[in-house]
Coordinates of C-alpha atoms in Angstrom, one line a residue:
M26 CA 75.5 87.1 142.3
T27 CA 72.6 89.4 143.2
P28 CA 71.0 91.8 140.7
D29 CA 72.4 94.7 142.7
A30 CA 76.0 93.4 142.1
V31 CA 75.3 92.9 138.3
R32 CA 74.1 96.4 137.8
P33 CA 77.3 98.3 138.8
A34 CA 79.4 95.9 136.7
A35 CA 77.2 96.5 133.6
M36 CA 77.3 100.2 134.2
D37 CA 81.1 100.2 134.5
K38 CA 81.3 98.2 131.2
A39 CA 79.0 100.7 129.4
A40 CA 81.0 103.6 130.8
A41 CA 84.2 102.1 129.6
A42 CA 82.7 101.6 126.1
A43 CA 81.4 105.2 126.0
A44 CA 84.8 106.5 127.0
D45 CA 86.5 104.4 124.4
Q46 CA 84.1 105.7 121.7
A47 CA 84.8 109.3 122.8
N48 CA 88.6 108.7 122.7
R49 CA 88.5 107.2 119.2
A50 CA 86.3 110.1 117.9
A51 CA 88.7 112.7 119.4
E52 CA 91.7 110.9 117.9
R53 CA 90.1 110.8 114.4
V54 CA 89.5 114.6 114.6
A55 CA 93.0 115.2 115.9
R56 CA 94.6 113.2 113.0
G57 CA 92.3 114.5 110.3
A58 CA 91.5 118.1 111.2
Y59 CA 94.0 119.4 113.8
G60 CA 95.8 121.7 111.5
R61 CA 92.6 123.1 110.0
L62 CA 91.1 123.8 113.5
V63 CA 94.3 125.5 114.7
A64 CA 94.4 127.7 111.6
L65 CA 90.7 128.6 112.0
L66 CA 91.3 129.6 115.6
A67 CA 94.6 131.4 114.9
A68 CA 93.4 133.4 112.0
P69 CA 91.7 136.4 113.7
A70 CA 94.8 137.4 115.7
G71 CA 97.5 135.3 114.2
D72 CA 98.3 133.8 117.7
L73 CA 99.2 130.1 117.1
A74 CA 100.2 129.4 120.7
L75 CA 96.9 130.7 122.0
A76 CA 94.9 128.8 119.3
E77 CA 96.7 125.5 120.3
D78 CA 96.0 126.1 124.0
A79 CA 92.3 126.8 123.2
L80 CA 92.0 123.6 121.1
A81 CA 93.8 121.5 123.7
A82 CA 91.3 122.7 126.3
A83 CA 88.4 121.8 123.9
F84 CA 89.8 118.3 123.4
E85 CA 90.1 118.0 127.2
R86 CA 86.5 119.0 127.7
A87 CA 85.4 116.6 124.9
L88 CA 87.0 113.7 126.7
T89 CA 85.1 114.5 129.9
T90 CA 81.8 115.4 128.2
W91 CA 81.4 113.0 125.3
P92 CA 81.4 109.8 127.4
E93 CA 78.3 110.9 129.2
A94 CA 76.5 113.1 126.5
G95 CA 77.6 111.0 123.5
V96 CA 79.8 111.9 120.6
P97 CA 78.2 114.8 118.7
D98 CA 77.2 114.4 115.1
N99 CA 79.8 116.9 114.1
P100 CA 82.7 116.4 116.5
E101 CA 85.0 118.9 114.6
G102 CA 82.4 121.6 114.7
W103 CA 81.8 120.9 118.5
L104 CA 85.5 121.3 119.2
L105 CA 85.8 124.5 117.1
T106 CA 82.8 126.1 118.9
V107 CA 84.2 125.2 122.4
A108 CA 87.7 126.5 121.5
R109 CA 86.3 129.7 119.9
N110 CA 84.3 130.4 123.0
R111 CA 87.4 129.9 125.1
L112 CA 89.2 132.4 122.9
R113 CA 86.4 134.9 123.2
D114 CA 86.5 134.6 127.0
I115 CA 90.2 135.2 127.0
W116 CA 89.9 138.2 124.7
K117 CA 87.2 139.7 126.8
S118 CA 89.1 139.2 130.0
A119 CA 90.5 142.2 131.8
A120 CA 93.9 140.6 131.9
H121 CA 94.0 140.3 128.1
R122 CA 92.6 143.8 127.5
T123 CA 95.3 145.3 129.7
S124 CA 98.2 143.1 128.4
A125 CA 97.5 143.2 124.7
P126 CA 98.1 146.2 122.5
L127 CA 94.9 148.3 121.9
E128 CA 94.9 147.5 118.2
A129 CA 95.2 143.8 118.8
A130 CA 92.5 143.8 121.4
A131 CA 90.1 145.7 119.1
D132 CA 90.8 143.2 116.3
T133 CA 89.9 140.1 118.3
G134 CA 86.3 140.7 119.1
A135 CA 83.4 138.7 117.8
D136 CA 83.6 140.3 114.3
A137 CA 87.2 139.2 114.0
Y138 CA 86.0 135.8 112.7
A139 CA 84.3 137.3 109.6
P140 CA 87.5 137.7 107.5
F141 CA 88.7 134.2 108.1
D142 CA 85.3 132.6 107.7
A143 CA 85.5 134.0 104.2
L144 CA 88.7 132.0 103.6
D145 CA 88.1 129.2 101.1
P146 CA 90.6 126.4 101.9
D147 CA 88.5 124.1 99.6
A148 CA 89.9 126.1 96.6
I149 CA 92.6 123.4 96.6
P150 CA 91.9 119.6 97.0
D151 CA 93.1 119.1 100.6
Q152 CA 92.7 121.8 103.3
R153 CA 96.0 120.7 104.9
L154 CA 97.9 121.6 101.8
G155 CA 96.5 125.1 101.9
L156 CA 97.5 125.5 105.6
L157 CA 101.0 124.3 104.7
F158 CA 101.3 127.1 102.2
V159 CA 100.0 129.5 105.0
C160 CA 102.9 128.4 107.2
A161 CA 105.4 129.0 104.4
H162 CA 104.7 132.8 104.5
P163 CA 107.9 134.7 103.6
G164 CA 107.6 136.6 106.9
I165 CA 108.3 133.4 108.8
D166 CA 112.0 132.4 109.3
A167 CA 112.9 130.0 106.5
A168 CA 114.6 127.6 108.9
I169 CA 111.5 127.1 111.0
R170 CA 108.8 126.9 108.3
T171 CA 109.0 123.1 107.8
P172 CA 109.0 122.3 111.6
L173 CA 106.2 124.7 112.1
M174 CA 104.1 122.9 109.4
L175 CA 104.9 119.5 110.9
Q176 CA 103.7 120.6 114.3
T177 CA 100.9 123.0 113.6
V178 CA 99.3 121.4 110.5
L179 CA 100.3 117.7 110.7
G180 CA 100.2 117.5 114.5
F181 CA 103.6 116.1 115.3
E182 CA 105.2 116.8 118.7
A183 CA 108.3 119.0 118.9
A184 CA 110.4 116.1 120.2
R185 CA 109.6 113.8 117.2
I186 CA 110.3 116.7 114.8
A187 CA 113.6 117.3 116.5
T188 CA 114.7 113.7 116.1
A189 CA 113.7 113.6 112.4
L190 CA 115.7 116.8 111.7
A191 CA 118.7 115.9 113.9
V192 CA 118.1 118.9 116.2
P193 CA 118.2 118.8 120.0
P194 CA 114.6 118.6 121.3
K195 CA 114.9 121.6 123.6
A196 CA 116.3 123.8 120.8
M197 CA 113.5 122.7 118.5
A198 CA 110.8 123.5 121.1
Q199 CA 112.3 127.0 121.7
R200 CA 112.5 127.7 117.9
L201 CA 108.8 126.8 117.5
V202 CA 107.8 129.0 120.4
R203 CA 109.8 131.9 119.0
A204 CA 108.2 131.4 115.5
K205 CA 104.7 131.4 116.9
R206 CA 105.5 134.6 118.9
K207 CA 106.8 136.3 115.8
I208 CA 103.6 135.3 113.8
K209 CA 101.6 137.0 116.5
D210 CA 103.8 140.1 116.9
A211 CA 104.3 140.7 113.2
R212 CA 100.6 140.1 112.4
I213 CA 101.4 137.6 109.7
P214 CA 98.1 136.8 108.1
F215 CA 96.6 133.3 108.0
V216 CA 95.5 133.4 104.4
V217 CA 95.9 130.7 101.8
P218 CA 98.0 132.3 98.9
D219 CA 96.8 132.4 95.4
R220 CA 98.2 130.0 92.8
Q221 CA 100.8 132.6 91.6
A222 CA 102.3 132.9 95.1
M223 CA 102.5 129.1 95.7
P224 CA 105.8 128.3 93.7
E225 CA 107.9 130.6 95.9
R226 CA 106.5 128.9 99.0
L227 CA 106.8 125.4 97.7
P228 CA 110.3 124.2 99.0
P229 CA 109.3 124.1 102.7
V230 CA 105.9 122.6 101.9
L231 CA 107.7 119.7 100.1
E232 CA 110.0 119.3 103.0
A233 CA 107.0 119.1 105.4
V234 CA 105.2 116.4 103.3
Y235 CA 108.5 114.4 103.1
G236 CA 109.0 114.9 106.9
A237 CA 105.6 113.4 107.5
Y238 CA 106.8 110.3 105.5
A239 CA 110.1 110.2 107.4
I240 CA 108.3 110.4 110.8
D241 CA 106.2 107.4 109.7
R242 CA 102.9 109.0 108.5
C243 CA 103.5 107.1 105.2
D244 CA 100.1 106.7 103.6
E245 CA 99.1 110.3 104.5
A246 CA 102.3 111.7 103.1
Q247 CA 101.9 109.8 99.9
Y248 CA 98.4 111.1 99.5
L249 CA 99.5 114.7 100.2
A250 CA 102.5 114.4 97.8
V251 CA 100.4 113.1 94.9
T252 CA 97.6 115.6 95.5
L253 CA 100.1 118.5 95.7
A254 CA 101.8 117.4 92.4
A255 CA 98.5 117.2 90.6
L256 CA 97.5 120.6 92.0
L257 CA 100.7 122.3 90.7
G258 CA 100.6 120.7 87.3
E259 CA 104.1 120.2 85.8
E260 CA 106.2 121.2 88.8
P261 CA 109.1 118.7 88.6
E262 CA 110.1 118.7 92.3
A263 CA 106.5 118.1 93.3
W264 CA 106.3 115.0 91.0
G265 CA 109.8 114.0 92.3
L266 CA 108.5 114.0 95.8
A267 CA 105.4 112.0 94.8
A268 CA 107.7 109.5 93.1
L269 CA 110.1 109.3 96.1
V270 CA 107.3 108.6 98.6
T271 CA 105.5 106.2 96.4
L272 CA 108.5 104.1 95.5
S273 CA 109.7 104.1 99.1
L274 CA 106.2 103.0 100.2
S275 CA 106.2 100.1 97.7
R276 CA 108.6 98.3 100.1
K277 CA 106.9 99.2 103.3
N278 CA 105.5 95.8 104.2
E279 CA 108.8 94.0 103.6
R280 CA 110.8 96.5 105.6
S281 CA 109.4 95.1 108.8
F282 CA 107.0 92.3 109.8
S283 CA 105.6 90.9 113.0
P284 CA 106.1 87.1 113.3
P285 CA 103.5 85.1 115.3
G286 CA 104.5 84.9 118.9
G287 CA 107.4 87.2 118.4
E288 CA 108.6 90.1 120.5
G289 CA 107.4 92.7 117.9
A290 CA 108.1 93.9 114.5
V291 CA 111.3 92.5 112.8
F292 CA 113.4 94.9 110.7
V293 CA 114.7 93.7 107.4
P294 CA 117.4 95.8 105.8
L295 CA 117.0 96.8 102.1
D296 CA 119.6 94.4 100.7
E297 CA 118.1 91.5 102.5
Q298 CA 114.5 92.1 101.4
D299 CA 112.8 89.8 98.8
P300 CA 111.9 92.0 95.8
A301 CA 109.1 89.6 94.9
S302 CA 107.3 90.8 98.0
W303 CA 107.4 94.5 96.9
N304 CA 104.2 96.2 95.6
A305 CA 104.6 96.1 91.8
E306 CA 101.7 98.4 91.2
M307 CA 103.1 101.1 93.5
I308 CA 106.5 100.7 91.8
A309 CA 104.9 101.3 88.4
E310 CA 102.9 104.3 89.9
G311 CA 106.1 105.8 91.3
E312 CA 108.0 105.3 88.1
S313 CA 105.2 107.1 86.2
Y314 CA 105.5 110.1 88.6
L315 CA 109.3 110.1 88.1
A316 CA 108.9 110.2 84.4
R317 CA 106.8 113.4 84.8
A318 CA 109.4 114.9 87.1
Q319 CA 112.3 114.2 84.6
K320 CA 111.0 116.7 82.1
A321 CA 113.1 119.3 83.9
A322 CA 116.5 120.2 82.4
T323 CA 118.2 120.1 85.8
P324 CA 117.0 117.6 88.4
G325 CA 116.3 118.8 91.9
R326 CA 116.8 117.0 95.3
F327 CA 113.6 115.1 95.3
Q328 CA 114.0 114.0 91.7
L329 CA 117.4 112.6 92.5
E330 CA 116.2 110.9 95.6
A331 CA 113.3 109.4 93.7
A332 CA 115.8 108.1 91.0
I333 CA 117.8 106.5 93.8
Q334 CA 114.7 104.7 95.0
A335 CA 113.9 103.6 91.4
V336 CA 117.3 102.0 91.1
H337 CA 116.7 100.0 94.3
C338 CA 113.2 99.0 93.0
D339 CA 114.7 97.9 89.7
R340 CA 116.2 94.9 91.6
A341 CA 112.7 93.4 91.3
R342 CA 113.3 93.1 87.6
T343 CA 117.1 92.5 87.3
G344 CA 117.8 90.6 90.5
R345 CA 120.8 92.9 91.3
T346 CA 121.5 96.4 92.7
D347 CA 123.2 98.8 90.3
W348 CA 125.7 100.3 92.8
P349 CA 127.6 102.4 90.2
A350 CA 124.3 104.1 89.2
L351 CA 123.6 104.8 92.9
R352 CA 127.1 106.3 93.3
I353 CA 126.4 108.7 90.4
L354 CA 123.1 109.8 91.8
Y355 CA 124.4 110.3 95.4
T356 CA 127.4 112.2 94.1
A357 CA 125.0 114.5 92.2
L358 CA 122.8 114.8 95.2
N359 CA 125.8 115.9 97.3
L360 CA 126.6 118.5 94.7
I361 CA 123.2 120.2 94.6
E362 CA 122.0 119.8 98.2
P363 CA 124.5 118.1 100.5
S364 CA 123.2 116.7 103.8
L365 CA 124.3 114.3 106.5
G366 CA 122.1 111.6 105.1
S367 CA 123.4 111.9 101.5
R368 CA 127.0 112.0 102.6
V369 CA 126.6 108.9 104.8
A370 CA 124.7 107.1 102.0
L371 CA 127.5 107.9 99.5
A372 CA 130.0 106.4 101.9
A373 CA 127.9 103.3 102.2
V374 CA 127.6 102.9 98.4
T375 CA 131.4 103.5 98.0
G376 CA 132.0 100.8 100.5
R377 CA 130.0 98.4 98.3
I378 CA 132.0 99.3 95.2
D379 CA 135.5 100.0 96.3
G380 CA 135.6 98.1 99.6
P381 CA 134.7 98.9 103.2
D382 CA 137.9 100.8 103.9
A383 CA 137.1 103.3 101.0
G384 CA 133.7 103.8 102.5
L385 CA 135.1 104.3 106.0
A386 CA 137.5 106.9 104.6
L387 CA 134.6 108.9 103.2
L388 CA 132.7 108.5 106.4
D389 CA 135.6 109.8 108.5
E390 CA 135.0 113.2 106.7
V391 CA 131.5 113.4 108.2
A392 CA 131.0 114.8 111.7
A393 CA 127.7 113.3 112.9
E394 CA 128.0 112.2 116.5
D395 CA 124.2 112.0 117.2
F396 CA 123.1 110.9 113.7
Q397 CA 121.9 107.3 113.8
P398 CA 122.5 106.4 110.2
Y399 CA 126.1 107.5 110.5
H400 CA 126.7 104.9 113.3
A401 CA 124.7 102.2 111.6
T402 CA 126.7 102.6 108.4
R403 CA 130.0 102.8 110.2
A404 CA 129.2 99.6 112.1
D405 CA 128.3 97.8 108.9
L406 CA 131.5 99.0 107.1
L407 CA 133.7 98.1 110.1
A408 CA 132.1 94.6 110.3
R409 CA 132.7 94.1 106.5
A410 CA 136.3 95.1 107.0
G411 CA 136.7 92.5 109.7
R412 CA 137.3 95.2 112.4
K413 CA 134.8 93.5 114.9
A414 CA 136.2 95.1 118.0
E415 CA 135.3 98.6 116.5
A416 CA 132.1 97.4 115.0
R417 CA 130.5 96.3 118.3
P418 CA 130.3 99.8 120.0
A419 CA 129.3 101.3 116.7
Y420 CA 126.3 98.9 116.5
G421 CA 125.5 99.7 120.1
R422 CA 125.6 103.4 119.6
A423 CA 123.3 103.1 116.5
A424 CA 120.9 101.0 118.4
A425 CA 120.8 103.5 121.3
L426 CA 120.0 106.3 118.9
S427 CA 117.3 104.5 117.0
D428 CA 113.7 105.5 117.8
D429 CA 112.3 102.4 116.0
P430 CA 112.3 99.4 118.3
A431 CA 112.5 97.0 115.4
V432 CA 115.6 98.7 114.1
A433 CA 117.2 98.8 117.5
R434 CA 116.6 95.0 118.0
Y435 CA 118.1 94.3 114.6
L436 CA 121.2 96.4 115.5
R437 CA 121.6 94.7 118.8
T438 CA 121.5 91.3 117.1
R439 CA 124.2 92.5 114.7
E440 CA 126.2 93.7 117.7
R441 CA 126.0 90.2 119.3
A442 CA 126.9 88.6 116.0
V443 CA 130.3 90.4 115.7
S444 CA 131.1 89.6 119.4

């Protein structure tokens, strides 16, 4: 091989390494600072959609510039500067001046950054928490606050949010677009509320943090939940959420594993897991959070869900699952905040105590055609009742609805087992 042939190959290898380094740097910023950057860009005019477009353009430019110029010392600041310059160009354009109201156009000049630059998101321990409270502004429709936080602050795509909340993806995307338009049109300010205003905005913030856990951003959700509880002091539901996420996370490694030479992760259902493999330190940590939450006279949703997780974790000590305790907790949960998930879970627990037919009778009262846990629970109860011909399509439907490949493989295996 001649030196001339070696040189292009070496150059290609170096270019690939530079591109990989740029991609990884951009991904780190996207995961750790996306919400903060969007809020900084949206603050002057309250235009979330425009801020997201400007930031997307900045990321696109970074992926073409950084491989050649190198990753800057402050990638976040670089992206913010590029996105801000893009916004200024838009605001100065003739099209924007003629299409935007006079007041809005006047507000979005260079001086418009001054009010938001004075914002101090470091007044609370994590900037993302402050931005979650921003998105919980009472002027934003209550039904869209949590999805808005999940997309704008935590960076989830609308389709994943829709799946987690059992909403059609198209409908979720439309709701998010309408919410961003309303923020712009109503001039809702992007300002972190003071401590006195935080409690009234707390419920959707808790939902968003839990949503991050449910969509599999587990470690990040646990950190945010504990930080939020510590920030608010003795707020029972915040400690309940911290307990719920921590106790659930204690079983994370046992829930699925990747065997050598296998096709991928293997899902292990809760009642088949080995409690000895659970994280005892995290269980103790979660139980301490639950003890702080239980100072409230009336338990809330997250406290009850944390107590349910504590009952499951107690199997590590007792070697058995206290099904009657679970039925009491799920019954209480359905009284204070009924949901598809809690009703399906109550049917599953009833099937363990009173037999599968009793569980199926409760499940028949639930209308959840596109809810994956409904079909998975129905399949399990039908199989336990010996109704294999009915269990097979139920397992198939549950597998088709699962967005976790390991869970889908497990359900397909169960489908074949009852054939």
